[in-house]
Coordinates of C-alpha atoms in Angstrom, one line a residue:
X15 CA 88.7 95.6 97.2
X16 CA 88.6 99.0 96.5
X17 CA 92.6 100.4 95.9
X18 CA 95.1 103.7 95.4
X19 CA 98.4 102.4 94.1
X20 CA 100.7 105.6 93.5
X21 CA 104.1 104.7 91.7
X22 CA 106.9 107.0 90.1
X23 CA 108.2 108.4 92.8
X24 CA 112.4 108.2 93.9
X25 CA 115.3 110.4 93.9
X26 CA 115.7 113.3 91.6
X27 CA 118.3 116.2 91.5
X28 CA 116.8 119.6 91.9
X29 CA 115.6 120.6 88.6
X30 CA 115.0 117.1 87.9
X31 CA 111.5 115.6 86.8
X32 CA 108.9 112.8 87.5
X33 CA 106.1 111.6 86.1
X34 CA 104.0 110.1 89.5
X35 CA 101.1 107.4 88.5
X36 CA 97.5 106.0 90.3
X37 CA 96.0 103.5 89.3
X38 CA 92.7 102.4 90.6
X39 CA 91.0 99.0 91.1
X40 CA 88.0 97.6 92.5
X41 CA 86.0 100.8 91.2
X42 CA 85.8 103.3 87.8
X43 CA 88.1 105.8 88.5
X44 CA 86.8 108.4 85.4
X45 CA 83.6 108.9 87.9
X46 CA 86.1 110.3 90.6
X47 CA 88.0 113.4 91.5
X48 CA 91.3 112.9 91.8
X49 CA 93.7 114.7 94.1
X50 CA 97.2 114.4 94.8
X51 CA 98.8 115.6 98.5
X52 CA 102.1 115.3 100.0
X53 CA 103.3 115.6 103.5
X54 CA 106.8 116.0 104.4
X55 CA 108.2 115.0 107.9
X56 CA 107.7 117.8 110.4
X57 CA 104.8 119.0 108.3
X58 CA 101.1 118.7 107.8
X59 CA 99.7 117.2 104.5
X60 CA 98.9 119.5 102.0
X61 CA 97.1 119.9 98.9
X62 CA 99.4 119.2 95.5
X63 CA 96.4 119.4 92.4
X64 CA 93.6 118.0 91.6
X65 CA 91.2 117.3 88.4
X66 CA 87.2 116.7 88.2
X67 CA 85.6 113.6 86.9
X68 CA 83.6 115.3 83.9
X69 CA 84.6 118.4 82.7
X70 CA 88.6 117.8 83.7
X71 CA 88.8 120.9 85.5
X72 CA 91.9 121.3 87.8
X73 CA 93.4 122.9 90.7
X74 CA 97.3 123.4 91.2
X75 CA 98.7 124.9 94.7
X76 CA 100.8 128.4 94.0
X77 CA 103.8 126.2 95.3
X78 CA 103.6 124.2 92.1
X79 CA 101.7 126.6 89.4
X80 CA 103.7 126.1 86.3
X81 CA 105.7 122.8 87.5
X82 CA 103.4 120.3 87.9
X83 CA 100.9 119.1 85.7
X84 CA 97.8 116.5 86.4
X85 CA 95.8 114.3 84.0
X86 CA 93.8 111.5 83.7
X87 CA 93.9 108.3 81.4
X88 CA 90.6 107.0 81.4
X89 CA 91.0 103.7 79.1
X90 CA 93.8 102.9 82.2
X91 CA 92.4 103.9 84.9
X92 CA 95.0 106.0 85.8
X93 CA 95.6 109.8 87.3
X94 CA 99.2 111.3 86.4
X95 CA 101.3 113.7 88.1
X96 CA 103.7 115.0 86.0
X97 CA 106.7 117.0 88.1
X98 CA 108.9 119.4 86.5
X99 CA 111.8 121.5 87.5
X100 CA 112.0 120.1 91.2
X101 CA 113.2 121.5 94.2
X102 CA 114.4 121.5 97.3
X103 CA 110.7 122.1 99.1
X104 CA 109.2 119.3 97.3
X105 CA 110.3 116.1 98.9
X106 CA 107.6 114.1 100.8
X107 CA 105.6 111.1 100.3
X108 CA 103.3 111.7 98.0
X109 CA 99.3 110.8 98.1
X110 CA 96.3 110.2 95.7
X111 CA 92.8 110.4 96.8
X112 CA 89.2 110.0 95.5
X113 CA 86.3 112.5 96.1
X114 CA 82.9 112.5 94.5
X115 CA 83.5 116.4 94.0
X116 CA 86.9 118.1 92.8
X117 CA 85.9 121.3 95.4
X118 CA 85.7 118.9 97.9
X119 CA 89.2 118.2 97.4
X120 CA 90.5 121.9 96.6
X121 CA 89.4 122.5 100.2
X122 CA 91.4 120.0 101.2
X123 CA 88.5 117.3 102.0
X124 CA 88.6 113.8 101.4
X125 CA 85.6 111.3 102.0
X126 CA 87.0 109.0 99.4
X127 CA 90.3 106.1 99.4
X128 CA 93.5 107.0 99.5
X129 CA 96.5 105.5 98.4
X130 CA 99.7 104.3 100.4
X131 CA 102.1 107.0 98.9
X132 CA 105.1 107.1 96.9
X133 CA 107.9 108.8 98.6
X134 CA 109.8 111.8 96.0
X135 CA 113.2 112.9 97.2
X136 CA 115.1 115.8 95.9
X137 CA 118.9 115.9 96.8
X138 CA 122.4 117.4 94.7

């Protein structure tokens, strides 16, 4: 019963923002790591950003250092994304996952759930 249901996503103009949401069920999600990935077509998934379960540290790609923004919502079980100033490299569907440690998922591992994805597009 365990679930990752990622929302938010659609179509943007470049420049454009998003605000992209998990929400967990079936377990506490303030006891997991929460990453986000995205993997266009053509491309291998990637890591987006990710924040820890107890001291909130987080971890943002260069590609989106000073766009993107992650945080967590305890009381609703919920991890944001928050996507700022868009472009044209950022479409894909995007993913949330679980690990018990955040450094698990800065090096791009995942031994958690993940979610079905939410797909972002970006087009003038």
């Amino acid at each position: 019963q365990v679930q990752l249901v990622e929302s938010g996503g659609g179509l943007v103009q470049p420049g454009g923002s998003l605000r992209l949401s998990c929400v967990a069920s079936g377990f506490t999600l303030d006891y997991s790591a929460i990453g986000w990935f995205r993997q266009a077509p053509g491309k291998e998934r990637e890591g987006v950003s990710c924040i820890s379960s107890s001291d909130g540290n987080t971890y943002y790609a260069d590609s989106v250092k000073g766009r993107f923004t992650i945080s967590r919502d305890n009381a609703k079980n919920t991890v944001y994304l928050q996507m700022n100033s868009l472009k044209p490299e950022d479409p894909a569907v995007y993913y949330c996952a679980t690990d018990p440690d955040y450094k698990s998922l800065v090096a791009g591992l995942v031994r958690g759930s993940w979610g079905q994805g939410t797909q972002v597009t970006v087009s003038s």
